[in-house]
mmCIF file with all atom_site columns, C-alpha atoms in Angstrom:
data_model
loop_
_atom_site.group_PDB
_atom_site.id
_atom_site.type_symbol
_atom_site.label_atom_id
_atom_site.label_alt_id
_atom_site.label_comp_id
_atom_site.label_asym_id
_atom_site.label_entity_id
_atom_site.label_seq_id
_atom_site.pdbx_PDB_ins_code
_atom_site.Cartn_x
_atom_site.Cartn_y
_atom_site.Cartn_z
_atom_site.occupancy
_atom_site.B_iso_or_equiv
_atom_site.pdbx_formal_charge
_atom_site.auth_seq_id
_atom_site.auth_comp_id
_atom_site.auth_asym_id
_atom_site.auth_atom_id
_atom_site.pdbx_PDB_model_num
ATOM 1   C CA . ASN A 1 1   ? 0.000   0.000  0.000   1.00 72.00 ? 191 ASN A CA 1
ATOM 2   C CA . ALA A 1 2   ? 1.968   2.991  -1.309  1.00 83.00 ? 192 ALA A CA 1
ATOM 3   C CA . GLY A 1 3   ? -0.609  5.682  -0.412  1.00 95.00 ? 193 GLY A CA 1
ATOM 4   C CA . VAL A 1 4   ? -0.215  8.796  -2.569  1.00 97.00 ? 194 VAL A CA 1
ATOM 5   C CA . THR A 1 5   ? 2.700   8.878  -4.990  1.00 97.00 ? 195 THR A CA 1
ATOM 6   C CA . GLN A 1 6   ? 3.889   11.859 -7.009  1.00 98.00 ? 196 GLN A CA 1
ATOM 7   C CA . THR A 1 7   ? 6.318   12.135 -9.884  1.00 97.00 ? 197 THR A CA 1
ATOM 8   C CA . PRO A 1 8   ? 8.693   13.751 -10.539 1.00 97.00 ? 198 PRO A CA 1
ATOM 9   C CA . LYS A 1 9   ? 10.278  14.755 -7.227  1.00 97.00 ? 199 LYS A CA 1
ATOM 10  C CA . PHE A 1 10  ? 12.102  17.709 -8.752  1.00 96.00 ? 200 PHE A CA 1
ATOM 11  C CA . ARG A 1 11  ? 11.874  19.569 -12.040 1.00 97.00 ? 201 ARG A CA 1
ATOM 12  C CA . ILE A 1 12  ? 13.349  22.693 -13.583 1.00 97.00 ? 202 ILE A CA 1
ATOM 13  C CA . LEU A 1 13  ? 11.369  24.279 -16.400 1.00 97.00 ? 203 LEU A CA 1
ATOM 14  C CA . LYS A 1 14  ? 12.101  27.170 -18.690 1.00 97.00 ? 204 LYS A CA 1
ATOM 15  C CA . ILE A 1 15  ? 9.549   29.949 -19.038 1.00 97.00 ? 205 ILE A CA 1
ATOM 16  C CA . GLY A 1 16  ? 6.888   28.930 -21.535 1.00 96.00 ? 206 GLY A CA 1
ATOM 17  C CA . GLN A 1 17  ? 7.457   25.186 -21.271 1.00 97.00 ? 207 GLN A CA 1
ATOM 18  C CA . SER A 1 18  ? 4.718   22.775 -20.265 1.00 96.00 ? 208 SER A CA 1
ATOM 19  C CA . MET A 1 19  ? 4.676   19.746 -18.031 1.00 97.00 ? 209 MET A CA 1
ATOM 20  C CA . THR A 1 20  ? 2.385   17.333 -16.228 1.00 98.00 ? 210 THR A CA 1
ATOM 21  C CA . LEU A 1 21  ? 2.756   16.497 -12.561 1.00 98.00 ? 211 LEU A CA 1
ATOM 22  C CA . GLN A 1 22  ? 1.581   12.974 -11.905 1.00 98.00 ? 212 GLN A CA 1
ATOM 23  C CA . CYS A 1 23  ? -0.380  11.839 -8.851  1.00 98.00 ? 213 CYS A CA 1
ATOM 24  C CA . THR A 1 24  ? -1.617  8.339  -8.085  1.00 98.00 ? 214 THR A CA 1
ATOM 25  C CA . GLN A 1 25  ? -3.331  6.912  -5.021  1.00 98.00 ? 215 GLN A CA 1
ATOM 26  C CA . ASP A 1 26  ? -4.043  3.273  -4.235  1.00 96.00 ? 216 ASP A CA 1
ATOM 27  C CA . MET A 1 27  ? -6.560  3.759  -1.425  1.00 96.00 ? 217 MET A CA 1
ATOM 28  C CA . ASN A 1 28  ? -9.641  3.900  -3.672  1.00 96.00 ? 218 ASN A CA 1
ATOM 29  C CA . HIS A 1 29  ? -10.378 7.442  -2.493  1.00 97.00 ? 219 HIS A CA 1
ATOM 30  C CA . ASN A 1 30  ? -12.947 9.447  -4.398  1.00 96.00 ? 220 ASN A CA 1
ATOM 31  C CA . TYR A 1 31  ? -11.656 12.862 -3.319  1.00 97.00 ? 221 TYR A CA 1
ATOM 32  C CA . MET A 1 32  ? -8.359  14.170 -4.649  1.00 98.00 ? 222 MET A CA 1
ATOM 33  C CA . TYR A 1 33  ? -6.671  17.562 -4.371  1.00 98.00 ? 223 TYR A CA 1
ATOM 34  C CA . TRP A 1 34  ? -3.762  19.567 -5.686  1.00 98.00 ? 224 TRP A CA 1
ATOM 35  C CA . TYR A 1 35  ? -2.089  22.180 -3.471  1.00 98.00 ? 225 TYR A CA 1
ATOM 36  C CA . ARG A 1 36  ? 0.897   24.429 -3.881  1.00 98.00 ? 226 ARG A CA 1
ATOM 37  C CA . GLN A 1 37  ? 3.101   25.680 -1.081  1.00 97.00 ? 227 GLN A CA 1
ATOM 38  C CA . ASP A 1 38  ? 5.217   28.791 -1.502  1.00 94.00 ? 228 ASP A CA 1
ATOM 39  C CA . PRO A 1 39  ? 8.104   29.514 0.903   1.00 86.00 ? 229 PRO A CA 1
ATOM 40  C CA . GLY A 1 40  ? 6.912   30.509 4.376   1.00 84.00 ? 230 GLY A CA 1
ATOM 41  C CA . MET A 1 41  ? 3.287   30.094 3.402   1.00 89.00 ? 231 MET A CA 1
ATOM 42  C CA . GLY A 1 42  ? 0.552   27.578 3.940   1.00 92.00 ? 232 GLY A CA 1
ATOM 43  C CA . LEU A 1 43  ? -0.786  25.278 1.269   1.00 96.00 ? 233 LEU A CA 1
ATOM 44  C CA . LYS A 1 44  ? -3.212  26.717 -1.260  1.00 97.00 ? 234 LYS A CA 1
ATOM 45  C CA . LEU A 1 45  ? -5.767  24.631 -3.133  1.00 96.00 ? 235 LEU A CA 1
ATOM 46  C CA . ILE A 1 46  ? -5.348  24.629 -6.918  1.00 98.00 ? 236 ILE A CA 1
ATOM 47  C CA . TYR A 1 47  ? -7.943  22.071 -8.094  1.00 98.00 ? 237 TYR A CA 1
ATOM 48  C CA . TYR A 1 48  ? -9.922  19.263 -6.589  1.00 97.00 ? 238 TYR A CA 1
ATOM 49  C CA . SER A 1 49  ? -11.964 16.285 -7.717  1.00 97.00 ? 239 SER A CA 1
ATOM 50  C CA . VAL A 1 50  ? -14.789 14.410 -6.004  1.00 95.00 ? 240 VAL A CA 1
ATOM 51  C CA . GLY A 1 51  ? -14.679 11.438 -8.344  1.00 94.00 ? 241 GLY A CA 1
ATOM 52  C CA . ALA A 1 52  ? -13.662 10.263 -11.782 1.00 94.00 ? 242 ALA A CA 1
ATOM 53  C CA . GLY A 1 53  ? -14.808 12.757 -14.389 1.00 94.00 ? 243 GLY A CA 1
ATOM 54  C CA . ILE A 1 54  ? -15.585 15.505 -11.858 1.00 95.00 ? 244 ILE A CA 1
ATOM 55  C CA . THR A 1 55  ? -13.156 18.335 -11.204 1.00 97.00 ? 245 THR A CA 1
ATOM 56  C CA . ASP A 1 56  ? -13.443 21.919 -10.003 1.00 95.00 ? 246 ASP A CA 1
ATOM 57  C CA . LYS A 1 57  ? -11.282 24.953 -9.319  1.00 96.00 ? 247 LYS A CA 1
ATOM 58  C CA . GLY A 1 58  ? -9.804  25.776 -5.969  1.00 94.00 ? 248 GLY A CA 1
ATOM 59  C CA . GLU A 1 59  ? -8.366  29.037 -4.702  1.00 93.00 ? 249 GLU A CA 1
ATOM 60  C CA . VAL A 1 60  ? -5.486  29.455 -7.212  1.00 96.00 ? 250 VAL A CA 1
ATOM 61  C CA . PRO A 1 61  ? -6.345  27.637 -10.486 1.00 97.00 ? 251 PRO A CA 1
ATOM 62  C CA . ASN A 1 62  ? -4.928  30.085 -13.042 1.00 96.00 ? 252 ASN A CA 1
ATOM 63  C CA . GLY A 1 63  ? -2.226  28.564 -15.238 1.00 96.00 ? 253 GLY A CA 1
ATOM 64  C CA . TYR A 1 64  ? -3.178  24.977 -14.392 1.00 97.00 ? 254 TYR A CA 1
ATOM 65  C CA . ASN A 1 65  ? -5.468  22.256 -15.700 1.00 97.00 ? 255 ASN A CA 1
ATOM 66  C CA . VAL A 1 66  ? -6.492  18.882 -14.357 1.00 97.00 ? 256 VAL A CA 1
ATOM 67  C CA . SER A 1 67  ? -8.259  15.748 -15.498 1.00 95.00 ? 257 SER A CA 1
ATOM 68  C CA . ARG A 1 68  ? -9.612  12.728 -13.627 1.00 97.00 ? 258 ARG A CA 1
ATOM 69  C CA . SER A 1 69  ? -10.251 9.810  -15.934 1.00 96.00 ? 259 SER A CA 1
ATOM 70  C CA . THR A 1 70  ? -9.764  7.136  -13.257 1.00 96.00 ? 260 THR A CA 1
ATOM 71  C CA . THR A 1 71  ? -10.211 6.959  -9.487  1.00 97.00 ? 261 THR A CA 1
ATOM 72  C CA . GLU A 1 72  ? -6.474  6.434  -9.000  1.00 97.00 ? 262 GLU A CA 1
ATOM 73  C CA . ASP A 1 73  ? -4.936  9.219  -11.087 1.00 98.00 ? 263 ASP A CA 1
ATOM 74  C CA . PHE A 1 74  ? -5.214  12.991 -10.875 1.00 98.00 ? 264 PHE A CA 1
ATOM 75  C CA . PRO A 1 75  ? -2.578  14.680 -13.084 1.00 98.00 ? 265 PRO A CA 1
ATOM 76  C CA . LEU A 1 76  ? -1.927  18.423 -12.928 1.00 98.00 ? 266 LEU A CA 1
ATOM 77  C CA . ARG A 1 77  ? -0.973  20.152 -16.159 1.00 98.00 ? 267 ARG A CA 1
ATOM 78  C CA . LEU A 1 78  ? 1.043   23.367 -16.345 1.00 96.00 ? 268 LEU A CA 1
ATOM 79  C CA . GLU A 1 79  ? 0.820   25.179 -19.654 1.00 89.00 ? 269 GLU A CA 1
ATOM 80  C CA . LEU A 1 80  ? 3.206   28.034 -20.456 1.00 94.00 ? 270 LEU A CA 1
ATOM 81  C CA . ALA A 1 81  ? 5.178   27.871 -17.226 1.00 96.00 ? 271 ALA A CA 1
ATOM 82  C CA . ALA A 1 82  ? 5.884   31.186 -15.476 1.00 96.00 ? 272 ALA A CA 1
ATOM 83  C CA . PRO A 1 83  ? 8.316   32.046 -12.634 1.00 96.00 ? 273 PRO A CA 1
ATOM 84  C CA . SER A 1 84  ? 5.285   32.604 -10.370 1.00 96.00 ? 274 SER A CA 1
ATOM 85  C CA . GLN A 1 85  ? 4.625   28.862 -10.606 1.00 97.00 ? 275 GLN A CA 1
ATOM 86  C CA . THR A 1 86  ? 7.876   28.065 -8.825  1.00 97.00 ? 276 THR A CA 1
ATOM 87  C CA . SER A 1 87  ? 6.614   26.195 -5.787  1.00 97.00 ? 277 SER A CA 1
ATOM 88  C CA . VAL A 1 88  ? 6.268   22.826 -4.109  1.00 98.00 ? 278 VAL A CA 1
ATOM 89  C CA . TYR A 1 89  ? 3.212   20.935 -5.312  1.00 98.00 ? 279 TYR A CA 1
ATOM 90  C CA . PHE A 1 90  ? 1.365   18.433 -3.151  1.00 98.00 ? 280 PHE A CA 1
ATOM 91  C CA . CYS A 1 91  ? -1.300  15.989 -4.194  1.00 98.00 ? 281 CYS A CA 1
ATOM 92  C CA . ALA A 1 92  ? -3.697  14.599 -1.575  1.00 98.00 ? 282 ALA A CA 1
ATOM 93  C CA . SER A 1 93  ? -6.595  12.183 -1.399  1.00 98.00 ? 283 SER A CA 1
ATOM 94  C CA . SER A 1 94  ? -9.339  11.391 1.080   1.00 96.00 ? 284 SER A CA 1
ATOM 95  C CA . LYS A 1 95  ? -12.238 9.026  1.538   1.00 95.00 ? 285 LYS A CA 1
ATOM 96  C CA . GLY A 1 96  ? -14.689 11.872 1.964   1.00 92.00 ? 286 GLY A CA 1
ATOM 97  C CA . PRO A 1 97  ? -14.885 15.607 2.700   1.00 90.00 ? 287 PRO A CA 1
ATOM 98  C CA . TYR A 1 98  ? -14.721 15.084 6.467   1.00 89.00 ? 288 TYR A CA 1
ATOM 99  C CA . ASN A 1 99  ? -11.939 12.512 6.427   1.00 91.00 ? 289 ASN A CA 1
ATOM 100 C CA . GLU A 1 100 ? -8.253  13.211 6.762   1.00 93.00 ? 290 GLU A CA 1
ATOM 101 C CA . GLN A 1 101 ? -6.407  14.003 3.559   1.00 96.00 ? 291 GLN A CA 1
ATOM 102 C CA . PHE A 1 102 ? -3.362  11.872 2.820   1.00 97.00 ? 292 PHE A CA 1
ATOM 103 C CA . PHE A 1 103 ? -0.573  13.774 1.119   1.00 98.00 ? 293 PHE A CA 1
ATOM 104 C CA . GLY A 1 104 ? 2.079   12.722 -1.344  1.00 98.00 ? 294 GLY A CA 1
ATOM 105 C CA . PRO A 1 105 ? 5.763   13.644 -0.861  1.00 97.00 ? 295 PRO A CA 1
ATOM 106 C CA . GLY A 1 106 ? 5.541   16.652 -3.166  1.00 97.00 ? 296 GLY A CA 1
ATOM 107 C CA . THR A 1 107 ? 7.121   17.876 -6.405  1.00 97.00 ? 297 THR A CA 1
ATOM 108 C CA . ARG A 1 108 ? 9.551   20.784 -6.203  1.00 97.00 ? 298 ARG A CA 1
ATOM 109 C CA . LEU A 1 109 ? 9.217   22.850 -9.377  1.00 97.00 ? 299 LEU A CA 1
ATOM 110 C CA . THR A 1 110 ? 11.461  25.716 -10.415 1.00 97.00 ? 300 THR A CA 1
ATOM 111 C CA . VAL A 1 111 ? 10.654  27.883 -13.427 1.00 97.00 ? 301 VAL A CA 1
ATOM 112 C CA . LEU A 1 112 ? 13.575  29.918 -14.767 1.00 95.00 ? 302 LEU A CA 1
ATOM 113 C CA . ASP B 2 1   ? -7.287  38.168 2.991   1.00 71.00 ? 179 ASP B CA 1
ATOM 114 C CA . GLN B 2 2   ? -5.952  35.342 5.115   1.00 82.00 ? 180 GLN B CA 1
ATOM 115 C CA . GLN B 2 3   ? -8.877  33.409 6.559   1.00 93.00 ? 181 GLN B CA 1
ATOM 116 C CA . VAL B 2 4   ? -6.754  31.078 8.684   1.00 96.00 ? 182 VAL B CA 1
ATOM 117 C CA . LYS B 2 5   ? -3.857  32.579 10.603  1.00 96.00 ? 183 LYS B CA 1
ATOM 118 C CA . GLN B 2 6   ? -1.088  31.165 12.709  1.00 97.00 ? 184 GLN B CA 1
ATOM 119 C CA . ASN B 2 7   ? 0.449   34.259 14.221  1.00 92.00 ? 185 ASN B CA 1
ATOM 120 C CA . SER B 2 8   ? 3.484   32.586 15.766  1.00 95.00 ? 186 SER B CA 1
ATOM 121 C CA . PRO B 2 9   ? 6.030   31.656 13.083  1.00 95.00 ? 187 PRO B CA 1
ATOM 122 C CA . SER B 2 10  ? 8.022   29.621 15.588  1.00 97.00 ? 188 SER B CA 1
ATOM 123 C CA . LEU B 2 11  ? 7.883   28.081 19.053  1.00 98.00 ? 189 LEU B CA 1
ATOM 124 C CA . SER B 2 12  ? 10.679  26.608 21.125  1.00 98.00 ? 190 SER B CA 1
ATOM 125 C CA . VAL B 2 13  ? 10.016  24.345 24.132  1.00 98.00 ? 191 VAL B CA 1
ATOM 126 C CA . GLN B 2 14  ? 11.946  22.012 26.392  1.00 98.00 ? 192 GLN B CA 1
ATOM 127 C CA . GLU B 2 15  ? 11.470  18.269 26.155  1.00 98.00 ? 193 GLU B CA 1
ATOM 128 C CA . GLY B 2 16  ? 8.769   17.071 28.549  1.00 98.00 ? 194 GLY B CA 1
ATOM 129 C CA . ARG B 2 17  ? 7.004   20.435 28.701  1.00 98.00 ? 195 ARG B CA 1
ATOM 130 C CA . ILE B 2 18  ? 3.762   21.424 27.018  1.00 98.00 ? 196 ILE B CA 1
ATOM 131 C CA . SER B 2 19  ? 3.701   22.876 23.494  1.00 98.00 ? 197 SER B CA 1
ATOM 132 C CA . ILE B 2 20  ? 0.727   25.090 22.630  1.00 98.00 ? 198 ILE B CA 1
ATOM 133 C CA . LEU B 2 21  ? 0.196   26.056 19.004  1.00 98.00 ? 199 LEU B CA 1
ATOM 134 C CA . ASN B 2 22  ? -2.490  28.572 18.144  1.00 98.00 ? 200 ASN B CA 1
ATOM 135 C CA . CYS B 2 23  ? -4.665  29.243 15.132  1.00 98.00 ? 201 CYS B CA 1
ATOM 136 C CA . ASP B 2 24  ? -7.297  31.899 14.408  1.00 97.00 ? 202 ASP B CA 1
ATOM 137 C CA . TYR B 2 25  ? -9.881  31.953 11.650  1.00 97.00 ? 203 TYR B CA 1
ATOM 138 C CA . THR B 2 26  ? -12.304 34.502 10.286  1.00 95.00 ? 204 THR B CA 1
ATOM 139 C CA . ASN B 2 27  ? -14.829 32.580 8.179   1.00 91.00 ? 205 ASN B CA 1
ATOM 140 C CA . SER B 2 28  ? -17.850 31.281 10.087  1.00 89.00 ? 206 SER B CA 1
ATOM 141 C CA . MET B 2 29  ? -18.510 28.810 7.216   1.00 88.00 ? 207 MET B CA 1
ATOM 142 C CA . PHE B 2 30  ? -15.619 26.641 8.412   1.00 91.00 ? 208 PHE B CA 1
ATOM 143 C CA . ASP B 2 31  ? -17.075 23.564 10.083  1.00 89.00 ? 209 ASP B CA 1
ATOM 144 C CA . TYR B 2 32  ? -14.184 21.160 10.537  1.00 93.00 ? 210 TYR B CA 1
ATOM 145 C CA . PHE B 2 33  ? -10.613 21.811 11.590  1.00 96.00 ? 211 PHE B CA 1
ATOM 146 C CA . LEU B 2 34  ? -7.467  19.748 11.259  1.00 96.00 ? 212 LEU B CA 1
ATOM 147 C CA . TRP B 2 35  ? -3.854  19.892 12.360  1.00 98.00 ? 213 TRP B CA 1
ATOM 148 C CA . TYR B 2 36  ? -1.075  18.599 10.149  1.00 98.00 ? 214 TYR B CA 1
ATOM 149 C CA . LYS B 2 37  ? 2.591   18.053 10.874  1.00 98.00 ? 215 LYS B CA 1
ATOM 150 C CA . LYS B 2 38  ? 5.249   18.449 8.224   1.00 96.00 ? 216 LYS B CA 1
ATOM 151 C CA . TYR B 2 39  ? 8.892   17.431 8.140   1.00 96.00 ? 217 TYR B CA 1
ATOM 152 C CA . PRO B 2 40  ? 11.268  18.947 5.556   1.00 92.00 ? 218 PRO B CA 1
ATOM 153 C CA . ALA B 2 41  ? 11.024  17.403 2.080   1.00 91.00 ? 219 ALA B CA 1
ATOM 154 C CA . GLU B 2 42  ? 7.931   15.395 3.027   1.00 95.00 ? 220 GLU B CA 1
ATOM 155 C CA . GLY B 2 43  ? 4.219   15.857 2.598   1.00 96.00 ? 221 GLY B CA 1
ATOM 156 C CA . PRO B 2 44  ? 2.047   16.925 5.540   1.00 97.00 ? 222 PRO B CA 1
ATOM 157 C CA . THR B 2 45  ? 0.760   14.144 7.773   1.00 97.00 ? 223 THR B CA 1
ATOM 158 C CA . PHE B 2 46  ? -2.523  14.292 9.629   1.00 96.00 ? 224 PHE B CA 1
ATOM 159 C CA . LEU B 2 47  ? -2.422  14.684 13.410  1.00 97.00 ? 225 LEU B CA 1
ATOM 160 C CA . ILE B 2 48  ? -5.852  15.377 14.807  1.00 97.00 ? 226 ILE B CA 1
ATOM 161 C CA . SER B 2 49  ? -9.143  16.992 13.853  1.00 95.00 ? 227 SER B CA 1
ATOM 162 C CA . ILE B 2 50  ? -12.198 18.538 15.469  1.00 95.00 ? 228 ILE B CA 1
ATOM 163 C CA . SER B 2 51  ? -15.719 19.175 14.305  1.00 93.00 ? 229 SER B CA 1
ATOM 164 C CA . SER B 2 52  ? -17.274 22.587 14.935  1.00 91.00 ? 230 SER B CA 1
ATOM 165 C CA . ILE B 2 53  ? -19.906 20.941 17.135  1.00 92.00 ? 231 ILE B CA 1
ATOM 166 C CA . LYS B 2 54  ? -17.225 19.952 19.661  1.00 94.00 ? 232 LYS B CA 1
ATOM 167 C CA . ASP B 2 55  ? -14.877 22.008 21.790  1.00 95.00 ? 233 ASP B CA 1
ATOM 168 C CA . LYS B 2 56  ? -12.223 19.405 22.519  1.00 97.00 ? 234 LYS B CA 1
ATOM 169 C CA . ASN B 2 57  ? -10.714 16.322 20.940  1.00 97.00 ? 235 ASN B CA 1
ATOM 170 C CA . GLU B 2 58  ? -7.933  14.235 22.387  1.00 98.00 ? 236 GLU B CA 1
ATOM 171 C CA . ASP B 2 59  ? -5.636  11.624 20.884  1.00 97.00 ? 237 ASP B CA 1
ATOM 172 C CA . GLY B 2 60  ? -2.773  10.443 23.038  1.00 97.00 ? 238 GLY B CA 1
ATOM 173 C CA . ARG B 2 61  ? -0.378  13.323 23.636  1.00 98.00 ? 239 ARG B CA 1
ATOM 174 C CA . PHE B 2 62  ? -2.327  15.619 21.306  1.00 98.00 ? 240 PHE B CA 1
ATOM 175 C CA . THR B 2 63  ? -5.390  17.651 22.247  1.00 98.00 ? 241 THR B CA 1
ATOM 176 C CA . VAL B 2 64  ? -7.159  20.193 20.087  1.00 98.00 ? 242 VAL B CA 1
ATOM 177 C CA . PHE B 2 65  ? -9.383  22.853 21.619  1.00 98.00 ? 243 PHE B CA 1
ATOM 178 C CA . LEU B 2 66  ? -11.929 24.875 19.668  1.00 97.00 ? 244 LEU B CA 1
ATOM 179 C CA . ASN B 2 67  ? -13.433 28.172 20.831  1.00 96.00 ? 245 ASN B CA 1
ATOM 180 C CA . LYS B 2 68  ? -16.072 29.008 18.221  1.00 95.00 ? 246 LYS B CA 1
ATOM 181 C CA . SER B 2 69  ? -17.078 32.338 19.719  1.00 95.00 ? 247 SER B CA 1
ATOM 182 C CA . ALA B 2 70  ? -13.469 33.521 19.546  1.00 96.00 ? 248 ALA B CA 1
ATOM 183 C CA . LYS B 2 71  ? -12.840 31.719 16.233  1.00 96.00 ? 249 LYS B CA 1
ATOM 184 C CA . HIS B 2 72  ? -9.728  30.219 17.780  1.00 97.00 ? 250 HIS B CA 1
ATOM 185 C CA . LEU B 2 73  ? -8.276  26.756 18.025  1.00 97.00 ? 251 LEU B CA 1
ATOM 186 C CA . SER B 2 74  ? -5.179  25.435 19.702  1.00 98.00 ? 252 SER B CA 1
ATOM 187 C CA . LEU B 2 75  ? -3.137  22.264 19.655  1.00 98.00 ? 253 LEU B CA 1
ATOM 188 C CA . HIS B 2 76  ? -1.606  21.051 22.913  1.00 98.00 ? 254 HIS B CA 1
ATOM 189 C CA . ILE B 2 77  ? 1.214   18.520 22.893  1.00 98.00 ? 255 ILE B CA 1
ATOM 190 C CA . VAL B 2 78  ? 1.997   16.982 26.277  1.00 98.00 ? 256 VAL B CA 1
ATOM 191 C CA . PRO B 2 79  ? 4.681   15.939 26.926  1.00 98.00 ? 257 PRO B CA 1
ATOM 192 C CA . SER B 2 80  ? 6.684   17.390 24.038  1.00 98.00 ? 258 SER B CA 1
ATOM 193 C CA . GLN B 2 81  ? 9.387   15.186 22.515  1.00 98.00 ? 259 GLN B CA 1
ATOM 194 C CA . PRO B 2 82  ? 12.334  16.073 20.247  1.00 97.00 ? 260 PRO B CA 1
ATOM 195 C CA . GLY B 2 83  ? 10.691  14.026 17.477  1.00 96.00 ? 261 GLY B CA 1
ATOM 196 C CA . ASP B 2 84  ? 7.782   16.502 17.547  1.00 97.00 ? 262 ASP B CA 1
ATOM 197 C CA . SER B 2 85  ? 10.064  19.151 16.024  1.00 98.00 ? 263 SER B CA 1
ATOM 198 C CA . ALA B 2 86  ? 8.418   20.006 12.705  1.00 97.00 ? 264 ALA B CA 1
ATOM 199 C CA . VAL B 2 87  ? 6.174   22.582 11.041  1.00 97.00 ? 265 VAL B CA 1
ATOM 200 C CA . TYR B 2 88  ? 2.578   22.449 12.230  1.00 98.00 ? 266 TYR B CA 1
ATOM 201 C CA . PHE B 2 89  ? -0.272  23.631 10.049  1.00 98.00 ? 267 PHE B CA 1
ATOM 202 C CA . CYS B 2 90  ? -3.850  24.191 11.046  1.00 97.00 ? 268 CYS B CA 1
ATOM 203 C CA . ALA B 2 91  ? -6.432  23.817 8.311   1.00 97.00 ? 269 ALA B CA 1
ATOM 204 C CA . ALA B 2 92  ? -10.134 24.565 8.061   1.00 95.00 ? 270 ALA B CA 1
ATOM 205 C CA . ASN B 2 93  ? -12.782 22.893 5.932   1.00 92.00 ? 271 ASN B CA 1
ATOM 206 C CA . PHE B 2 94  ? -15.261 25.131 4.120   1.00 85.00 ? 272 PHE B CA 1
ATOM 207 C CA . ASN B 2 95  ? -18.929 24.192 4.115   1.00 80.00 ? 273 ASN B CA 1
ATOM 208 C CA . ALA B 2 96  ? -21.091 26.196 1.725   1.00 73.00 ? 274 ALA B CA 1
ATOM 209 C CA . GLY B 2 97  ? -24.789 25.813 2.360   1.00 70.00 ? 275 GLY B CA 1
ATOM 210 C CA . GLY B 2 98  ? -24.520 22.282 3.706   1.00 70.00 ? 276 GLY B CA 1
ATOM 211 C CA . THR B 2 99  ? -22.188 21.033 0.977   1.00 78.00 ? 277 THR B CA 1
ATOM 212 C CA . SER B 2 100 ? -18.566 20.294 1.621   1.00 80.00 ? 278 SER B CA 1
ATOM 213 C CA . TYR B 2 101 ? -15.914 19.025 -0.741  1.00 90.00 ? 279 TYR B CA 1
ATOM 214 C CA . GLY B 2 102 ? -13.039 18.909 1.702   1.00 91.00 ? 280 GLY B CA 1
ATOM 215 C CA . LYS B 2 103 ? -11.683 22.218 0.438   1.00 91.00 ? 281 LYS B CA 1
ATOM 216 C CA . LEU B 2 104 ? -9.105  23.085 3.061   1.00 94.00 ? 282 LEU B CA 1
ATOM 217 C CA . THR B 2 105 ? -7.700  26.517 3.866   1.00 95.00 ? 283 THR B CA 1
ATOM 218 C CA . PHE B 2 106 ? -4.332  26.326 5.580   1.00 96.00 ? 284 PHE B CA 1
ATOM 219 C CA . GLY B 2 107 ? -2.565  28.644 7.987   1.00 96.00 ? 285 GLY B CA 1
ATOM 220 C CA . GLN B 2 108 ? 1.034   29.673 7.327   1.00 96.00 ? 286 GLN B CA 1
ATOM 221 C CA . GLY B 2 109 ? 2.475   27.150 9.754   1.00 96.00 ? 287 GLY B CA 1
ATOM 222 C CA . THR B 2 110 ? 4.391   27.285 13.044  1.00 97.00 ? 288 THR B CA 1
ATOM 223 C CA . ILE B 2 111 ? 7.872   25.813 13.351  1.00 97.00 ? 289 ILE B CA 1
ATOM 224 C CA . LEU B 2 112 ? 8.064   23.845 16.597  1.00 98.00 ? 290 LEU B CA 1
ATOM 225 C CA . THR B 2 113 ? 11.471  23.038 18.045  1.00 98.00 ? 291 THR B CA 1
ATOM 226 C CA . VAL B 2 114 ? 11.648  20.741 21.047  1.00 98.00 ? 292 VAL B CA 1
ATOM 227 C CA . HIS B 2 115 ? 15.013  20.859 22.804  1.00 97.00 ? 293 HIS B CA 1
ATOM 228 C CA . PRO B 2 116 ? 16.333  17.762 24.640  1.00 93.00 ? 294 PRO B CA 1
#
């Protein structure tokens, strides 16, 4: 039981490049989330999903897209990377809205 | 506008003593609160939670207190251990008109250092 896994662990992008951050969970959770954490700040919600095929925006969705074709996977797509997207990205999943969220180890992204 | 605030960036305590971490919130639509612990280069891990209908929840060395009228919650760790040294985040779940999707708003975090 691996929990929530994220790939890659680290990535450096040039301005304008695109990439997909991968997130997979093996706990059969319906709810999945993407957060970003900037230095010295708390986590901010980018997008969330309450089940396969259902996604919605969080607090800071601009510059990102998501899809949820299966229960297990919730990839986050960055189009036209900008320096403001330099951050650590965390994926999380939970059984329901009032259950604890389990977090992945994070992806550290730098945009230069 | 920061809806969840942890006003103490850091806290230092001696091993065996009590650690008290504080969190304030402004939005009365928050109905469920959680504390997470985070070590460097790892994802946050869940510690303890409390529903807005309760004022206290206890789990081993960890107790969370909720004062709804003051919009304040605190995490007590007794006794504190060096392994508790980490960043602690409080988080609040938003409930809009009876519907919740687990959308959490996090505070900025408090760095706890427990000295041996």
